[in-house]
GROMACS .gro file of C-alpha atoms in nm:
model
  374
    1UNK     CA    1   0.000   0.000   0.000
    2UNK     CA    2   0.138   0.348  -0.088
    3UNK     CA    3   0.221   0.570   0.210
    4UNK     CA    4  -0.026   0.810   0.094
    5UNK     CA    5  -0.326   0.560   0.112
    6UNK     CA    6  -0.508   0.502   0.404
    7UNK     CA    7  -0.736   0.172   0.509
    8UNK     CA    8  -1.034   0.171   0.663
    9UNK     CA    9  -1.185  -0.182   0.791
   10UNK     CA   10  -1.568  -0.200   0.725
   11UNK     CA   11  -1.693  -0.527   0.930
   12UNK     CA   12  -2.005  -0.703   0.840
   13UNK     CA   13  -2.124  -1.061   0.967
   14UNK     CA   14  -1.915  -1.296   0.701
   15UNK     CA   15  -1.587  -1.089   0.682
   16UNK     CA   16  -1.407  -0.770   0.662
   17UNK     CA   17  -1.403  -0.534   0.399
   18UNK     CA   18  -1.102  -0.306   0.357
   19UNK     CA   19  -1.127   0.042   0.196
   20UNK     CA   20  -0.872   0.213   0.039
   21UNK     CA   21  -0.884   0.627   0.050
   22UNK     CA   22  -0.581   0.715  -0.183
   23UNK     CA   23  -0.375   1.058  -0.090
   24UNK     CA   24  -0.584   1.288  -0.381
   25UNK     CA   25  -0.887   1.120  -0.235
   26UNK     CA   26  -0.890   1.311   0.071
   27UNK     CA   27  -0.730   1.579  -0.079
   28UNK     CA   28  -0.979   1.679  -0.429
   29UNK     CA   29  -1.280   1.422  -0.249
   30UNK     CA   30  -1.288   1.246  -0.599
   31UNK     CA   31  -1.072   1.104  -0.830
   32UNK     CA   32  -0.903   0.750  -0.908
   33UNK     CA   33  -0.955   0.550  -0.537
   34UNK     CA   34  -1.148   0.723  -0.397
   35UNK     CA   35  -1.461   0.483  -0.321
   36UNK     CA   36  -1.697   0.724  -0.196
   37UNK     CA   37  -1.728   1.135  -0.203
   38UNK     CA   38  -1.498   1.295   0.052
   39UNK     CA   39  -1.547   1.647   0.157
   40UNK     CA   40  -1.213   1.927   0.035
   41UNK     CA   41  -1.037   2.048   0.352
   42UNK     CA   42  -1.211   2.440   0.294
   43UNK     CA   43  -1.571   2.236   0.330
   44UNK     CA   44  -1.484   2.085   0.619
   45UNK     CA   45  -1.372   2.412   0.768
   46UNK     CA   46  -1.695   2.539   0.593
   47UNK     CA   47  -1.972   2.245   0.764
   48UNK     CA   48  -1.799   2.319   1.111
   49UNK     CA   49  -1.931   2.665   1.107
   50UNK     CA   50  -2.301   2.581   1.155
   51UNK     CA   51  -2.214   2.320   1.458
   52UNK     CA   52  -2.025   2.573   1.659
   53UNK     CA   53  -2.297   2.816   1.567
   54UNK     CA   54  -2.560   2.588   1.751
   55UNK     CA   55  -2.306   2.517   1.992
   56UNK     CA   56  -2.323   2.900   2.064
   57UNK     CA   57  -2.740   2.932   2.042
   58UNK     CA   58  -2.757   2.629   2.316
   59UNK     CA   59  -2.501   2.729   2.563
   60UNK     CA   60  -2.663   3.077   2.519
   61UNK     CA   61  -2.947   2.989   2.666
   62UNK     CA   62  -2.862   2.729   2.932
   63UNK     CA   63  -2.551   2.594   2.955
   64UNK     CA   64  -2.590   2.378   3.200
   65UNK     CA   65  -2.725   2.058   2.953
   66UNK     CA   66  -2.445   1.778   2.810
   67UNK     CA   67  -2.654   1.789   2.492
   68UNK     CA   68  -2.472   2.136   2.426
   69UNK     CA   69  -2.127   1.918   2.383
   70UNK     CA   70  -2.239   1.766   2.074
   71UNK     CA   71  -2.207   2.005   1.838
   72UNK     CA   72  -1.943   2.158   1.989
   73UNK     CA   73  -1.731   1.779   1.944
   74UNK     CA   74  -1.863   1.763   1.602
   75UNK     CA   75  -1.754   2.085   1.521
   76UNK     CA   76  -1.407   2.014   1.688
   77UNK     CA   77  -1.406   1.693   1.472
   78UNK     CA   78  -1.478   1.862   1.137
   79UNK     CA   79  -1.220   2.150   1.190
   80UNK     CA   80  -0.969   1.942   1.287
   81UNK     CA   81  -1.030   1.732   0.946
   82UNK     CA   82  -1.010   2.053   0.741
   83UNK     CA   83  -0.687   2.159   0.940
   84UNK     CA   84  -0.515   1.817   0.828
   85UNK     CA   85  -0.691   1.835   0.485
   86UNK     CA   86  -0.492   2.160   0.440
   87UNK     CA   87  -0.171   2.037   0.605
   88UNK     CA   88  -0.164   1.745   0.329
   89UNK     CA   89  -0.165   1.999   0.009
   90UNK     CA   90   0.174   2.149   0.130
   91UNK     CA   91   0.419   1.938  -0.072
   92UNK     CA   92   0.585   1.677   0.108
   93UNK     CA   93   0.343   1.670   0.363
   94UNK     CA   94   0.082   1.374   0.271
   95UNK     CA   95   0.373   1.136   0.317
   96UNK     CA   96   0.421   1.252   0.684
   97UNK     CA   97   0.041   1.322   0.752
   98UNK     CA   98  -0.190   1.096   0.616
   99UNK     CA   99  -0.465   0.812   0.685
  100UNK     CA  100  -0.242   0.545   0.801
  101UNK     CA  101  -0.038   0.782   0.979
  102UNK     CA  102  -0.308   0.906   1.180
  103UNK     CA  103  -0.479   0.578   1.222
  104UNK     CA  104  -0.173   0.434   1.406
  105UNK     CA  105  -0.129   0.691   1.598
  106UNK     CA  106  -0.465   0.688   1.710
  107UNK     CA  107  -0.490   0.324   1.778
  108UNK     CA  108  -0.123   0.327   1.957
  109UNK     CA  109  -0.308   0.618   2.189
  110UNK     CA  110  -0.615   0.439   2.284
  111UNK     CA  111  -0.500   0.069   2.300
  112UNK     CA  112  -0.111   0.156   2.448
  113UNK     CA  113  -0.073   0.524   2.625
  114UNK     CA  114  -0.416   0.577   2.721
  115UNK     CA  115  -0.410   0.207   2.900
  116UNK     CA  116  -0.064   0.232   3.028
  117UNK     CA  117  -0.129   0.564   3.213
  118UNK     CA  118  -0.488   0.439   3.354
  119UNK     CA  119  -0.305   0.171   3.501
  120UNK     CA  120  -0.032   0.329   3.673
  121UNK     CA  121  -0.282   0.605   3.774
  122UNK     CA  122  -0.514   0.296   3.937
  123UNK     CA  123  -0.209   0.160   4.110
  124UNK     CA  124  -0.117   0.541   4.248
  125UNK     CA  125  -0.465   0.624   4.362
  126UNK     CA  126  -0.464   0.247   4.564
  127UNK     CA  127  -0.110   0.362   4.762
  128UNK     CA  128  -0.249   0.707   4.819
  129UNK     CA  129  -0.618   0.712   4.848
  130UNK     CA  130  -0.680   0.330   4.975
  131UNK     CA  131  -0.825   0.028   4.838
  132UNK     CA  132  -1.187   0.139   4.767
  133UNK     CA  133  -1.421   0.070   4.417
  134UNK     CA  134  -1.426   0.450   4.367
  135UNK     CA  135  -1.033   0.437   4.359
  136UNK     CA  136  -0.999   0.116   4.118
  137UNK     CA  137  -1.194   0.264   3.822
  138UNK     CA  138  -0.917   0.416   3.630
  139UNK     CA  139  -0.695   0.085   3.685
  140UNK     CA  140  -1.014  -0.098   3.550
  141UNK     CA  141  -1.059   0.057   3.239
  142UNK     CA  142  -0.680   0.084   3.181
  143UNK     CA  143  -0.721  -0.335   3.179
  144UNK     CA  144  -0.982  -0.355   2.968
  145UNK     CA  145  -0.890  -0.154   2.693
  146UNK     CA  146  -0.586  -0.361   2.722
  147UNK     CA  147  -0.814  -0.656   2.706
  148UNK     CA  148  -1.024  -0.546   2.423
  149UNK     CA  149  -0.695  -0.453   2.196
  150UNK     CA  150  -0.658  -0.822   2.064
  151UNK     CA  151  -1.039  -0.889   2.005
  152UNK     CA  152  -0.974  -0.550   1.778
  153UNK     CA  153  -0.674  -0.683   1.578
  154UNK     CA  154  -0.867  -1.086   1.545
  155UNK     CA  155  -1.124  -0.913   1.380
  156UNK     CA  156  -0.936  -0.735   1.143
  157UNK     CA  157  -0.758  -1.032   1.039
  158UNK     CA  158  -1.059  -1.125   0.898
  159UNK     CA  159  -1.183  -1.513   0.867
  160UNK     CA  160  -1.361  -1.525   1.232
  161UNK     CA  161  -1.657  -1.722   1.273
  162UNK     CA  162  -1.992  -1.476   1.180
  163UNK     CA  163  -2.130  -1.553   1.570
  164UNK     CA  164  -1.771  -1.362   1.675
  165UNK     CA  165  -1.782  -1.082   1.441
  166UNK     CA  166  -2.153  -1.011   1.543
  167UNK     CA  167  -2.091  -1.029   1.911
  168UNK     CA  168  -1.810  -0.795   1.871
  169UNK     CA  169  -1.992  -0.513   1.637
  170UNK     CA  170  -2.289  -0.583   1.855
  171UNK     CA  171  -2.084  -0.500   2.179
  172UNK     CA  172  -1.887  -0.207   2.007
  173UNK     CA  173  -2.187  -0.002   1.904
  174UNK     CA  174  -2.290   0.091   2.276
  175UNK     CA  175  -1.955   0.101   2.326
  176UNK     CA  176  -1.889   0.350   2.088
  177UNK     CA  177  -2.182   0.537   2.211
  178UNK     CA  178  -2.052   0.539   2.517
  179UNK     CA  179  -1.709   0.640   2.442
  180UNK     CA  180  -1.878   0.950   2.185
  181UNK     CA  181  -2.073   1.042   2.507
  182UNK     CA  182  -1.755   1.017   2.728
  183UNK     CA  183  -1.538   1.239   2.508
  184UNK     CA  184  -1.821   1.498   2.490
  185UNK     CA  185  -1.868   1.496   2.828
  186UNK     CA  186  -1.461   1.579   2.947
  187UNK     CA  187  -1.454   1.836   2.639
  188UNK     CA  188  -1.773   2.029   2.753
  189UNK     CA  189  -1.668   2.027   3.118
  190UNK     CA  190  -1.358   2.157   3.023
  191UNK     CA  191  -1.531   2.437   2.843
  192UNK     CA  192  -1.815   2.465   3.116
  193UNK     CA  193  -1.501   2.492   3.354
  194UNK     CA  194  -1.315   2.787   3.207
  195UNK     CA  195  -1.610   2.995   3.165
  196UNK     CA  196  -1.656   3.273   3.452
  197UNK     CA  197  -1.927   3.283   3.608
  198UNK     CA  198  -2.135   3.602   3.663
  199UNK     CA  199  -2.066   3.842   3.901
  200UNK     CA  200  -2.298   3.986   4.178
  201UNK     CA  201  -2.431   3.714   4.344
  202UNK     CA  202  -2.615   3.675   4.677
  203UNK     CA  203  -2.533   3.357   4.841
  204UNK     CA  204  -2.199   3.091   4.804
  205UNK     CA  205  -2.302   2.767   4.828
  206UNK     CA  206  -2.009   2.537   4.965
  207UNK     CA  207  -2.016   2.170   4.889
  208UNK     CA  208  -1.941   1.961   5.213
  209UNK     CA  209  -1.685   1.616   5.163
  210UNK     CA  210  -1.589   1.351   5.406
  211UNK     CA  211  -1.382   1.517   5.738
  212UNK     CA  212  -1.069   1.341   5.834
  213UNK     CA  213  -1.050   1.334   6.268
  214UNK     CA  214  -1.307   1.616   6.277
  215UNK     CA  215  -1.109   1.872   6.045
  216UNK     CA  216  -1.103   1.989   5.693
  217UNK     CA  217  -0.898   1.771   5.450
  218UNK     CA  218  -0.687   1.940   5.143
  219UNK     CA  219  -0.970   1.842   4.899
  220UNK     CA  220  -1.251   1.995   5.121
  221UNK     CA  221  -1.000   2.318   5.153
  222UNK     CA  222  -0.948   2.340   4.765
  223UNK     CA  223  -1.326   2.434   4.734
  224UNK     CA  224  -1.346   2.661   5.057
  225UNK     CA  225  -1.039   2.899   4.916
  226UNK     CA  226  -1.241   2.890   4.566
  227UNK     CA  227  -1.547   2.979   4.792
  228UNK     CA  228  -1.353   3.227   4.987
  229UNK     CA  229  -1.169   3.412   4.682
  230UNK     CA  230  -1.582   3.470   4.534
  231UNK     CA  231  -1.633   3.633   4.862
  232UNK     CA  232  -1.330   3.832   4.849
  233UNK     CA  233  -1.425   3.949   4.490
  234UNK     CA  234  -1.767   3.999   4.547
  235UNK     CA  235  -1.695   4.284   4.860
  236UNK     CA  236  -1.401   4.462   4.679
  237UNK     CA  237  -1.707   4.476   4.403
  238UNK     CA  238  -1.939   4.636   4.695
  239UNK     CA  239  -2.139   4.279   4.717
  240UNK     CA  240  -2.293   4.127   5.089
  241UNK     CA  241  -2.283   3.760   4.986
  242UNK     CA  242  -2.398   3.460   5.222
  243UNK     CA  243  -2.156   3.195   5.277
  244UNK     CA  244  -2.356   2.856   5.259
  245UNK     CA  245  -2.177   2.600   5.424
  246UNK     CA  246  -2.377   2.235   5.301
  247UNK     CA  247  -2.283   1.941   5.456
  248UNK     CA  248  -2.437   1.662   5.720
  249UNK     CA  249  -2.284   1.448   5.961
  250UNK     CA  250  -2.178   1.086   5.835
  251UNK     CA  251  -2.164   0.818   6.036
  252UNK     CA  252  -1.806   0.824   6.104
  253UNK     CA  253  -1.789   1.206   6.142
  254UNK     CA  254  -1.782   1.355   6.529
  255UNK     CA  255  -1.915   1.665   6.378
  256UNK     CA  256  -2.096   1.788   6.069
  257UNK     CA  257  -1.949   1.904   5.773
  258UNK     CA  258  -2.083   2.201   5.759
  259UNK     CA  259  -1.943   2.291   6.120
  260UNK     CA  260  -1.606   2.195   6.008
  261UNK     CA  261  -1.595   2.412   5.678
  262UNK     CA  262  -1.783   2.670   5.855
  263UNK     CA  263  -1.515   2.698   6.080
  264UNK     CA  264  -1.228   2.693   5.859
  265UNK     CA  265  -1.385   3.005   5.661
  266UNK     CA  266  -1.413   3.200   5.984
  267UNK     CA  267  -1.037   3.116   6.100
  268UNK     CA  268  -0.928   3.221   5.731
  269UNK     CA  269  -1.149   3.617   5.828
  270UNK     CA  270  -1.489   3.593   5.699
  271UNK     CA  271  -1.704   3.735   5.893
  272UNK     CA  272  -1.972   3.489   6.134
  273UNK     CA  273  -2.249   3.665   6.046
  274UNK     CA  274  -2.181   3.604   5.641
  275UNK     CA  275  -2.163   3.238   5.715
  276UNK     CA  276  -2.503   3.000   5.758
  277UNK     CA  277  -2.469   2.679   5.778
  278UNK     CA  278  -2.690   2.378   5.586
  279UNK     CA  279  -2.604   2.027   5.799
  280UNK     CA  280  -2.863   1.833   5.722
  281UNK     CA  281  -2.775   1.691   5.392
  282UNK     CA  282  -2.587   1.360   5.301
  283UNK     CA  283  -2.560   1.396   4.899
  284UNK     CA  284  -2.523   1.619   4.614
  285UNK     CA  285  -2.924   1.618   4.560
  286UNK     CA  286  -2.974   1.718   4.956
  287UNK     CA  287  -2.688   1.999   4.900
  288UNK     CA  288  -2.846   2.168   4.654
  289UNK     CA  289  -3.245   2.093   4.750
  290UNK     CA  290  -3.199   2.225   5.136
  291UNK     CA  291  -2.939   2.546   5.021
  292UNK     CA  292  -3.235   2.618   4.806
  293UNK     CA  293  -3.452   2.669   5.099
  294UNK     CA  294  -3.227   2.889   5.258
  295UNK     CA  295  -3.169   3.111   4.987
  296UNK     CA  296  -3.519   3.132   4.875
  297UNK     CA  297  -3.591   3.179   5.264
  298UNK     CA  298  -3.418   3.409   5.291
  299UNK     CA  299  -3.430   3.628   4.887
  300UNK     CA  300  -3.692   3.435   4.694
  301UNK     CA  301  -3.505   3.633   4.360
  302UNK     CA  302  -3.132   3.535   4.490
  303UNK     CA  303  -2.861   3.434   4.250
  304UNK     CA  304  -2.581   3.204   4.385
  305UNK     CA  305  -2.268   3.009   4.279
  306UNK     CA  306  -2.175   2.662   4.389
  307UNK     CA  307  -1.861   2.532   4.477
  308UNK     CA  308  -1.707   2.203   4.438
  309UNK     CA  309  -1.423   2.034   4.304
  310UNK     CA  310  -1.375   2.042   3.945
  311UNK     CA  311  -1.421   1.695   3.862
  312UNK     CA  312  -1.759   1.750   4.024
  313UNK     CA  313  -1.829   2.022   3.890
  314UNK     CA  314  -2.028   2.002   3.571
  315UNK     CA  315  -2.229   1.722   3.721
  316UNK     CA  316  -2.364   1.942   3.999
  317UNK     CA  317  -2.436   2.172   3.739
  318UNK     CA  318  -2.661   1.908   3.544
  319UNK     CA  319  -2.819   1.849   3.892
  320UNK     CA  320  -2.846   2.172   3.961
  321UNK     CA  321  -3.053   2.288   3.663
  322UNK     CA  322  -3.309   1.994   3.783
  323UNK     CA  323  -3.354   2.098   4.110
  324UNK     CA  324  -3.401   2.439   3.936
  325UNK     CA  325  -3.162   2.628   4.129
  326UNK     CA  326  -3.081   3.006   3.970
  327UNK     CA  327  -2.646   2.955   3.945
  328UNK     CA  328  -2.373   2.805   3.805
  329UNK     CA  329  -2.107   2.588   3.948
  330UNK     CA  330  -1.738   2.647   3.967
  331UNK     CA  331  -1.479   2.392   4.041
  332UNK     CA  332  -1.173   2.422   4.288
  333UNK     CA  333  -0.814   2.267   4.178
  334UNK     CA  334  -0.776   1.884   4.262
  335UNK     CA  335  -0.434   1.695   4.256
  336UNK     CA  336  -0.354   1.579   3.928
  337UNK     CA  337  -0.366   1.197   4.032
  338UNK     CA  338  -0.690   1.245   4.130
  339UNK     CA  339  -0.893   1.340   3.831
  340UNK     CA  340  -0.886   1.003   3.624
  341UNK     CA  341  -1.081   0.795   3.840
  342UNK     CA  342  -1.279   1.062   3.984
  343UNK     CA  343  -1.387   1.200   3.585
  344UNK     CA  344  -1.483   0.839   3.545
  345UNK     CA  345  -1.663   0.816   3.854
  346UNK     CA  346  -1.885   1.120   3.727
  347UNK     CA  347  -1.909   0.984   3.409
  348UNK     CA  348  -2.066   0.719   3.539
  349UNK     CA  349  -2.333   0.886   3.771
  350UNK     CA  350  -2.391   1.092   3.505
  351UNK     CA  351  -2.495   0.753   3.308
  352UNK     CA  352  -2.696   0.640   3.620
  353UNK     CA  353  -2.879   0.933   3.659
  354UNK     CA  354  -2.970   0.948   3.295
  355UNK     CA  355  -3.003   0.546   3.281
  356UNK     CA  356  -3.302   0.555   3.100
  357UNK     CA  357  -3.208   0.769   2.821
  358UNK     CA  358  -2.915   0.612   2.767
  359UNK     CA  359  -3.076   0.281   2.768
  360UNK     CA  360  -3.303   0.382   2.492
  361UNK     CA  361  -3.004   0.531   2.288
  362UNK     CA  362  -2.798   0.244   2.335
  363UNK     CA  363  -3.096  -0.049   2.200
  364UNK     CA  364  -3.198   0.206   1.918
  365UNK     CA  365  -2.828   0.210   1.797
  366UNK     CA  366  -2.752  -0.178   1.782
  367UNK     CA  367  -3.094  -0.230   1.587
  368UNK     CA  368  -3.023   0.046   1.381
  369UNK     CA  369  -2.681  -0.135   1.330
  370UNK     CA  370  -2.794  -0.492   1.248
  371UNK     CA  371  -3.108  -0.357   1.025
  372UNK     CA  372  -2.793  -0.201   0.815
  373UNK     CA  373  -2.665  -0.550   0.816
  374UNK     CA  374  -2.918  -0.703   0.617
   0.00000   0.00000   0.00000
């Protein structure tokens, strides 16, 4: 195969197709080799436009929905294609930048890197955060995209029996769903992330976390110095804000969260007075239902900002726009080792919480897939 040709594998039940995409195939989108219409690197650039435009429109008008990642991905996707379309007309360059070249690269990152570093990160987060399910689930899916690698390469060898090649395609649609969902879901908390949040709010709503002997631990602090540097801009600004510290006792707590973190805000000069305290709740959906009745208690036409870490963040904000609270989240700094397991963790609350939906999606798309079989 020429180095400027690139493969791609279609699988059907009976054996694998392979189709070739020669260099001015991607390049013009017609010509000798090219099997099917491909689109010239200025229309890709071009088609991207109207996805980031509706990316724009829906984060507009609430941004705290998931469904405002997918355009934004495709967009992404599209751009990047017209970026690499362009690349390959400089001479020289489709022989350093081209299908196969990409395709390896991509495969090498998914089935290799990405593995190898979920792995080591499992094995870190067991020395340094214990031995508990929450902590194995970036060493779990290091292993079974390890594990999933050869099933890959049998079937594009081709000659498997038709009962393996349908299990596989049948497994690898969800799949795929799921891992489309995934990447839209760490790209548009990324973005959710780095966008400020409005100014002039009324109340600070703290997220409480698990106390170590009674006191606040350094991932509990991260979010009460992001808590306490919104108070510290909101006075120089001329703002009163309210401090709401949300947090219950667990069962292995001698005090309640919110005592703790209400404490730790006073010792770092906060006023008492600016602090109330919400320590009745034991999960995210308790945080954000009983800080509701305070604020509306207390200014039925408040506007707040949470604060959590930033793994955590853009799921509070999806169950914040449920519980139909008027603000938008912002996530304190967590250590690096951290975020893996944690963004998976999310992830998959984020699946439970939308199981459902998912569900549906997930059927719809494998008999959608085997009716394209026939």
């Amino acid at each position: 195969m020429d180095s400027a040709e690139a493969v791609c594998l279609l699988v059907r039940p009976g054996g694998t197709a392979r189709v070739t995409f020669t260099h001015s195939c991607w390049v013009s989108g017609s010509g000798p080799g090219c099997p099917i219409p491909i689109l010239r690197s200025v229309d890709y650039v071009l088609v991207s436009v109207p996805f980031f435009l509706a990316f724009a429109i829906l984060f507009r008008l609430e941004r705290r929905r998931l469904i405002n990642g997918v355009p934004f991905v495709i967009g992404l996707l599209l751009l990047g294609m017209g970026v690499t379309s362009l690349l390959q007309e400089i001479p020289g360059m489709h022989e350093v930048i081209n299908g196969t070249t990409a395709g390896t690269a991509v495969l090498l990152a998914v089935f290799l890197l990405l593995p190898l570093f979920l792995v080591c990160n499992g094995f870190l987060m067991l020395r340094r955060e214990g031995r508990r399910l929450g902590n194995l689930l970036s060493l779990l899916a290091g292993l079974a995209l390890f594990a999933f690698a050869p099933l890959l390469i049998s079937l594009g060898k081709g000659a498997n029996p038709v009962w393996l090649e349908t299990t596989i395609t049948a497994v690898g649609v969800p799949l795929g769903y799921l891992s489309g969902l995934f990447a839209v879901y760490v790209l548009y908390s990324l973005v959710y992330g780095l966008v400020p949040h409005r100014t002039g709010v009324d109340f600070i709503v703290v997220h409480g976390s698990r106390l170590i002997r009674a006191k606040v631990p350094p991932l509990l602090a991260s979010r009460l110095d992001r808590a306490r540097r919104v108070y510290d801009s909101e006075n120089a600004r001329g703002g009163r804000p309210i401090l709401i510290t949300s947090g219950g006792q667990g069962p292995d707590e001698e005090l309640a969260e919110a005592r703790a973190m209400a404490d730790y805000l006073i010792e770092a000069g906060v006023p008492q007075d600016r602090v109330l305290l919400e320590d009745r709740s034991t999960t995210t959906e308790q945080n954000l239902r009983y800080s509701k009745e305070i604020m509306l208690g207390l200014k039925p036409d408040y506007r707040s900002v949470l604060v959590t870490n930033n793994y955590h963040a853009f799921r509070t904000a999806l169950i914040s726009r449920r519980a139909r609270i008027n603000g938008q989240v912002l996530g304190s700094r967590t250590a690096w080792y951290y975020l893996p397991s944690a963004t998976i963790r999310e992830f998959v609350g984020i699946l439970r919480d939308y199981a459902i939906l998912n569900g549906v999606i997930a059927v719809a798309l494998v008999v959608a897939y085997l009716i394209w079989l026939r």
